[in-house]
């Protein structure tokens, strides 16, 4: 019954999407959202970035604290933590799911009672108020599950969203501002009201290069809110960047090139090529995060260097 409700809801949404004039512009909503604070440009960005240039340009490292065995058949799209458990969202058509993992043993203790239908590609996830929020890639819909039972919440499990590219990639929750922070594969971070799921503002993620030129970080992927900053994977780069959510300025870059070197990745247990670094989660210890990747055989708990 639950999967029938999900299928019907998505079909109804798609029919609405096809005939709605607001969806005919290919996905850019910059002009249509009057309350969106698109980041400053030109001299304003340069002035803000100059103050952060020295910290943002320096590479930071990490120390591996522990490792968990990880199911290397999972195409990881999102990772987050709550009360002793990791929640892991996976993607690909026909294989999208959410798993609940013991953060000490690495054992998977639950998964969605009803996985995503084959035509939905799962993306990033976030924990909020005993719920798991999951984005989808190109369908402009998100889903909400009960974090305990891993079942859909019938009253609000499906919601529509917009982004700069029309896609959903990463999502995290900022408990201070009561906002979800969302990436879409561009250089923008979108900030949504956590009750209405509507966009309040967005910032453009950037830094200054050695010639004081503004450079933007595109392909922002998985996200995690940590101590007032947004940590982000960058698609197909073995780095995590730390972003000021007010300005979009990149304050730190963590280099994970040697964590699981590309030359050592090979193939997984199904013969699929092990893919990119993707997945960041808080832990129960301040300064320590969990990280992993698509089809990776391990989840690493690491301590981030701050100086």
Short mmCIF file of C-alpha atoms in Angstrom, two decimals:
data_model
loop_
_atom_site.label_atom_id
_atom_site.label_comp_id
_atom_site.label_asym_id
_atom_site.label_seq_id
_atom_site.Cartn_x
_atom_site.Cartn_y
_atom_site.Cartn_z
CA UNK A 1 0.00 0.00 0.00
CA UNK A 2 2.79 2.42 0.93
CA UNK A 3 4.60 1.99 -2.37
CA UNK A 4 1.31 2.51 -4.27
CA UNK A 5 0.80 5.83 -2.46
CA UNK A 6 4.36 6.87 -3.34
CA UNK A 7 3.97 5.95 -7.01
CA UNK A 8 0.65 7.80 -7.36
CA UNK A 9 2.00 10.90 -5.62
CA UNK A 10 5.02 11.15 -7.90
CA UNK A 11 2.88 10.59 -11.02
CA UNK A 12 0.52 13.38 -9.94
CA UNK A 13 3.48 15.66 -9.27
CA UNK A 14 4.99 14.96 -12.70
CA UNK A 15 1.70 15.74 -14.43
CA UNK A 16 1.53 19.04 -12.58
CA UNK A 17 5.14 19.80 -13.46
CA UNK A 18 4.61 19.30 -17.20
CA UNK A 19 1.76 21.79 -17.42
CA UNK A 20 2.94 24.37 -14.90
CA UNK A 21 4.32 27.50 -16.65
CA UNK A 22 6.71 28.12 -13.74
CA UNK A 23 8.58 24.94 -14.64
CA UNK A 24 9.28 25.79 -18.26
CA UNK A 25 12.47 27.82 -17.75
CA UNK A 26 14.86 24.89 -17.46
CA UNK A 27 15.44 25.13 -13.74
CA UNK A 28 16.92 28.55 -12.94
CA UNK A 29 14.88 30.33 -10.27
CA UNK A 30 17.14 33.34 -9.66
CA UNK A 31 14.73 35.83 -11.23
CA UNK A 32 11.49 34.24 -10.03
CA UNK A 33 12.16 34.26 -6.28
CA UNK A 34 11.92 37.85 -5.07
CA UNK A 35 12.93 36.99 -1.50
CA UNK A 36 16.12 35.15 -2.47
CA UNK A 37 19.34 36.81 -1.38
CA UNK A 38 21.69 35.95 -4.25
CA UNK A 39 25.25 36.59 -3.08
CA UNK A 40 27.00 39.90 -3.59
CA UNK A 41 29.20 40.36 -6.61
CA UNK A 42 32.24 42.29 -7.79
CA UNK A 43 33.84 44.60 -5.25
CA UNK A 44 31.61 43.43 -2.38
CA UNK A 45 32.70 39.82 -2.83
CA UNK A 46 36.33 40.83 -3.21
CA UNK A 47 36.26 42.90 -0.01
CA UNK A 48 34.75 40.01 1.98
CA UNK A 49 37.09 37.46 0.46
CA UNK A 50 40.26 39.47 1.10
CA UNK A 51 39.64 39.14 4.83
CA UNK A 52 39.50 35.33 4.54
CA UNK A 53 42.09 34.78 1.83
CA UNK A 54 44.96 33.53 3.98
CA UNK A 55 42.91 30.87 5.81
CA UNK A 56 41.01 29.74 2.72
CA UNK A 57 44.15 29.15 0.68
CA UNK A 58 45.90 26.97 3.26
CA UNK A 59 45.53 23.19 2.99
CA UNK A 60 44.49 21.42 6.20
CA UNK A 61 44.93 17.78 7.07
CA UNK A 62 43.33 15.14 9.26
CA UNK A 63 44.09 12.14 11.47
CA UNK A 64 42.31 8.81 11.04
CA UNK A 65 40.74 7.82 14.37
CA UNK A 66 39.08 4.55 13.33
CA UNK A 67 37.63 2.65 10.38
CA UNK A 68 34.34 0.84 9.81
CA UNK A 69 33.78 -1.91 7.27
CA UNK A 70 31.35 -0.60 4.67
CA UNK A 71 29.14 -2.34 2.10
CA UNK A 72 31.00 -1.54 -1.11
CA UNK A 73 27.92 -2.08 -3.27
CA UNK A 74 26.38 1.19 -2.02
CA UNK A 75 26.59 4.25 -4.24
CA UNK A 76 26.77 6.77 -1.39
CA UNK A 77 24.98 10.07 -1.92
CA UNK A 78 24.49 11.26 1.65
CA UNK A 79 25.70 10.56 5.18
CA UNK A 80 24.61 11.91 8.55
CA UNK A 81 24.57 10.92 12.23
CA UNK A 82 22.24 10.92 15.22
CA UNK A 83 22.35 9.26 18.62
CA UNK A 84 24.82 6.46 17.89
CA UNK A 85 23.73 5.74 14.34
CA UNK A 86 24.86 6.77 10.89
CA UNK A 87 22.23 7.25 8.22
CA UNK A 88 23.37 6.61 4.67
CA UNK A 89 21.49 7.58 1.52
CA UNK A 90 22.30 5.81 -1.74
CA UNK A 91 21.59 6.57 -5.37
CA UNK A 92 21.26 5.09 -8.86
CA UNK A 93 18.00 4.23 -10.57
CA UNK A 94 16.58 1.03 -9.14
CA UNK A 95 19.00 0.98 -6.21
CA UNK A 96 18.22 4.10 -4.15
CA UNK A 97 17.67 3.56 -0.43
CA UNK A 98 18.43 4.84 3.07
CA UNK A 99 20.27 2.69 5.63
CA UNK A 100 20.65 2.99 9.40
CA UNK A 101 24.13 1.88 10.56
CA UNK A 102 25.57 1.25 14.01
CA UNK A 103 28.31 3.89 14.22
CA UNK A 104 30.54 1.67 16.39
CA UNK A 105 30.27 -1.71 14.67
CA UNK A 106 29.35 -0.67 11.13
CA UNK A 107 26.41 -3.09 11.13
CA UNK A 108 23.36 -2.08 9.11
CA UNK A 109 20.40 -2.37 11.46
CA UNK A 110 17.58 -1.02 9.27
CA UNK A 111 16.76 0.22 5.81
CA UNK A 112 13.71 1.82 4.24
CA UNK A 113 10.61 -0.33 4.52
CA UNK A 114 9.82 0.76 0.97
CA UNK A 115 12.89 1.73 -1.13
CA UNK A 116 12.57 4.44 -3.74
CA UNK A 117 10.78 3.48 -6.97
CA UNK A 118 13.08 2.58 -9.87
CA UNK A 119 12.50 5.92 -11.61
CA UNK A 120 13.76 8.02 -8.67
CA UNK A 121 17.49 8.60 -8.14
CA UNK A 122 18.24 9.19 -4.45
CA UNK A 123 20.60 11.98 -3.42
CA UNK A 124 21.67 13.66 -0.17
CA UNK A 125 20.02 13.16 3.22
CA UNK A 126 19.67 15.15 6.45
CA UNK A 127 18.42 14.36 9.96
CA UNK A 128 15.85 16.73 11.46
CA UNK A 129 13.37 16.23 14.33
CA UNK A 130 13.47 12.42 14.21
CA UNK A 131 13.00 12.50 10.45
CA UNK A 132 15.25 11.77 7.50
CA UNK A 133 14.89 14.15 4.56
CA UNK A 134 16.10 12.80 1.22
CA UNK A 135 16.52 14.68 -2.05
CA UNK A 136 16.19 13.20 -5.52
CA UNK A 137 18.43 14.10 -8.43
CA UNK A 138 16.35 15.41 -11.34
CA UNK A 139 12.72 15.01 -10.29
CA UNK A 140 12.63 18.12 -8.06
CA UNK A 141 11.01 16.18 -5.25
CA UNK A 142 12.18 15.20 -1.80
CA UNK A 143 10.97 12.51 0.57
CA UNK A 144 10.63 12.41 4.36
CA UNK A 145 10.87 9.28 6.52
CA UNK A 146 10.52 8.46 10.20
CA UNK A 147 14.11 7.96 11.42
CA UNK A 148 13.09 5.25 13.89
CA UNK A 149 10.82 3.09 11.76
CA UNK A 150 12.37 4.01 8.38
CA UNK A 151 8.86 4.34 6.95
CA UNK A 152 7.46 7.19 4.88
CA UNK A 153 5.43 9.79 6.76
CA UNK A 154 2.11 9.84 4.84
CA UNK A 155 1.13 13.38 5.81
CA UNK A 156 4.26 15.03 4.41
CA UNK A 157 6.58 12.47 2.84
CA UNK A 158 6.73 14.08 -0.62
CA UNK A 159 7.61 17.74 -1.26
CA UNK A 160 8.59 19.78 -4.30
CA UNK A 161 11.70 21.93 -4.46
CA UNK A 162 13.53 24.29 -6.77
CA UNK A 163 17.23 24.99 -7.19
CA UNK A 164 19.58 26.86 -9.52
CA UNK A 165 20.13 23.82 -11.75
CA UNK A 166 16.81 22.14 -11.07
CA UNK A 167 18.61 19.26 -9.37
CA UNK A 168 19.14 18.04 -5.82
CA UNK A 169 22.63 16.92 -4.68
CA UNK A 170 23.48 17.49 -1.00
CA UNK A 171 21.47 18.59 2.04
CA UNK A 172 22.17 19.33 5.71
CA UNK A 173 20.34 21.09 8.53
CA UNK A 174 21.42 24.27 10.32
CA UNK A 175 19.76 24.18 13.79
CA UNK A 176 20.80 27.75 14.59
CA UNK A 177 19.05 29.38 11.63
CA UNK A 178 16.35 26.70 11.33
CA UNK A 179 17.27 26.11 7.72
CA UNK A 180 18.16 23.28 5.42
CA UNK A 181 21.25 23.96 3.31
CA UNK A 182 21.13 22.42 -0.17
CA UNK A 183 23.56 21.97 -3.08
CA UNK A 184 22.63 21.27 -6.68
CA UNK A 185 25.94 20.66 -8.46
CA UNK A 186 26.55 24.36 -9.07
CA UNK A 187 28.51 26.90 -7.01
CA UNK A 188 25.38 27.92 -5.09
CA UNK A 189 24.21 26.92 -1.63
CA UNK A 190 20.46 27.26 -1.16
CA UNK A 191 18.93 27.92 2.26
CA UNK A 192 15.41 26.60 2.85
CA UNK A 193 13.03 27.28 5.71
CA UNK A 194 12.90 23.96 7.58
CA UNK A 195 9.13 24.09 7.99
CA UNK A 196 8.00 25.17 4.53
CA UNK A 197 10.96 23.79 2.51
CA UNK A 198 10.92 27.06 0.56
CA UNK A 199 14.08 28.98 -0.29
CA UNK A 200 14.96 31.98 1.87
CA UNK A 201 18.26 32.91 0.25
CA UNK A 202 21.32 31.54 -1.51
CA UNK A 203 25.04 32.27 -1.54
CA UNK A 204 27.70 31.70 -4.18
CA UNK A 205 30.69 29.75 -2.86
CA UNK A 206 33.99 31.44 -3.71
CA UNK A 207 37.56 32.42 -2.81
CA UNK A 208 40.24 34.75 -4.20
CA UNK A 209 43.09 33.31 -6.24
CA UNK A 210 46.71 34.51 -6.13
CA UNK A 211 45.84 37.38 -8.46
CA UNK A 212 42.89 38.52 -6.31
CA UNK A 213 40.40 37.21 -8.84
CA UNK A 214 37.14 35.75 -7.55
CA UNK A 215 36.96 32.02 -8.17
CA UNK A 216 33.84 29.93 -7.66
CA UNK A 217 33.64 26.35 -6.41
CA UNK A 218 31.19 24.54 -8.68
CA UNK A 219 30.11 20.88 -8.38
CA UNK A 220 29.34 21.25 -4.66
CA UNK A 221 28.07 17.86 -3.55
CA UNK A 222 27.48 16.25 -0.12
CA UNK A 223 27.08 18.70 2.78
CA UNK A 224 27.27 18.67 6.57
CA UNK A 225 26.71 21.45 9.10
CA UNK A 226 29.56 21.42 11.64
CA UNK A 227 30.07 24.08 14.31
CA UNK A 228 28.51 26.91 12.36
CA UNK A 229 30.20 26.10 9.05
CA UNK A 230 29.15 24.06 6.03
CA UNK A 231 31.50 21.24 5.07
CA UNK A 232 31.17 20.22 1.43
CA UNK A 233 32.50 17.55 -0.87
CA UNK A 234 33.42 18.77 -4.33
CA UNK A 235 32.49 16.25 -7.03
CA UNK A 236 35.49 14.16 -8.11
CA UNK A 237 37.92 16.01 -5.86
CA UNK A 238 39.45 14.37 -2.78
CA UNK A 239 38.92 17.50 -0.72
CA UNK A 240 36.44 18.93 1.75
CA UNK A 241 35.90 22.66 1.87
CA UNK A 242 34.64 24.63 4.88
CA UNK A 243 32.24 27.43 3.94
CA UNK A 244 30.94 30.44 5.84
CA UNK A 245 27.13 30.14 5.39
CA UNK A 246 26.60 33.90 5.58
CA UNK A 247 29.10 34.96 2.90
CA UNK A 248 29.86 31.83 0.86
CA UNK A 249 33.57 32.33 1.47
CA UNK A 250 35.72 29.19 1.55
CA UNK A 251 37.63 29.42 4.82
CA UNK A 252 39.47 26.08 4.82
CA UNK A 253 40.32 23.25 2.47
CA UNK A 254 41.01 19.76 3.82
CA UNK A 255 43.11 17.51 1.61
CA UNK A 256 42.05 13.82 1.60
CA UNK A 257 44.16 12.74 -1.37
CA UNK A 258 45.96 10.05 0.65
CA UNK A 259 42.99 8.67 2.60
CA UNK A 260 42.07 6.12 -0.07
CA UNK A 261 44.29 6.99 -3.07
CA UNK A 262 42.73 6.75 -6.51
CA UNK A 263 45.42 4.30 -7.64
CA UNK A 264 44.28 1.84 -4.94
CA UNK A 265 40.54 1.94 -5.55
CA UNK A 266 40.11 -0.71 -8.22
CA UNK A 267 36.66 -2.35 -8.33
CA UNK A 268 34.12 -3.33 -5.69
CA UNK A 269 32.73 -6.78 -4.90
CA UNK A 270 30.35 -6.55 -7.87
CA UNK A 271 33.10 -5.60 -10.29
CA UNK A 272 32.00 -1.95 -10.46
CA UNK A 273 34.70 0.70 -10.55
CA UNK A 274 35.09 2.28 -7.11
CA UNK A 275 33.96 5.87 -7.45
CA UNK A 276 34.63 9.26 -5.89
CA UNK A 277 35.03 10.63 -2.37
CA UNK A 278 31.53 11.52 -1.16
CA UNK A 279 29.93 11.49 2.28
CA UNK A 280 30.50 13.68 5.35
CA UNK A 281 28.86 13.30 8.75
CA UNK A 282 29.18 14.72 12.21
CA UNK A 283 29.97 12.30 15.04
CA UNK A 284 29.49 12.25 18.80
CA UNK A 285 32.90 13.89 19.29
CA UNK A 286 33.48 17.55 18.44
CA UNK A 287 36.09 17.95 15.71
CA UNK A 288 35.65 14.39 14.44
CA UNK A 289 33.65 13.48 11.34
CA UNK A 290 32.84 10.35 9.35
CA UNK A 291 33.76 10.29 5.66
CA UNK A 292 33.42 7.74 2.85
CA UNK A 293 32.80 7.47 -0.88
CA UNK A 294 30.73 5.81 -3.59
CA UNK A 295 31.36 2.04 -3.53
CA UNK A 296 34.06 2.50 -0.88
CA UNK A 297 34.83 -0.52 1.37
CA UNK A 298 35.29 1.62 4.49
CA UNK A 299 33.83 4.52 6.42
CA UNK A 300 36.57 6.53 8.11
CA UNK A 301 36.28 8.45 11.35
CA UNK A 302 38.73 11.34 11.19
CA UNK A 303 39.81 14.28 13.32
CA UNK A 304 40.11 17.47 11.30
CA UNK A 305 43.16 19.69 11.78
CA UNK A 306 42.10 23.20 12.68
CA UNK A 307 45.46 24.97 12.47
#
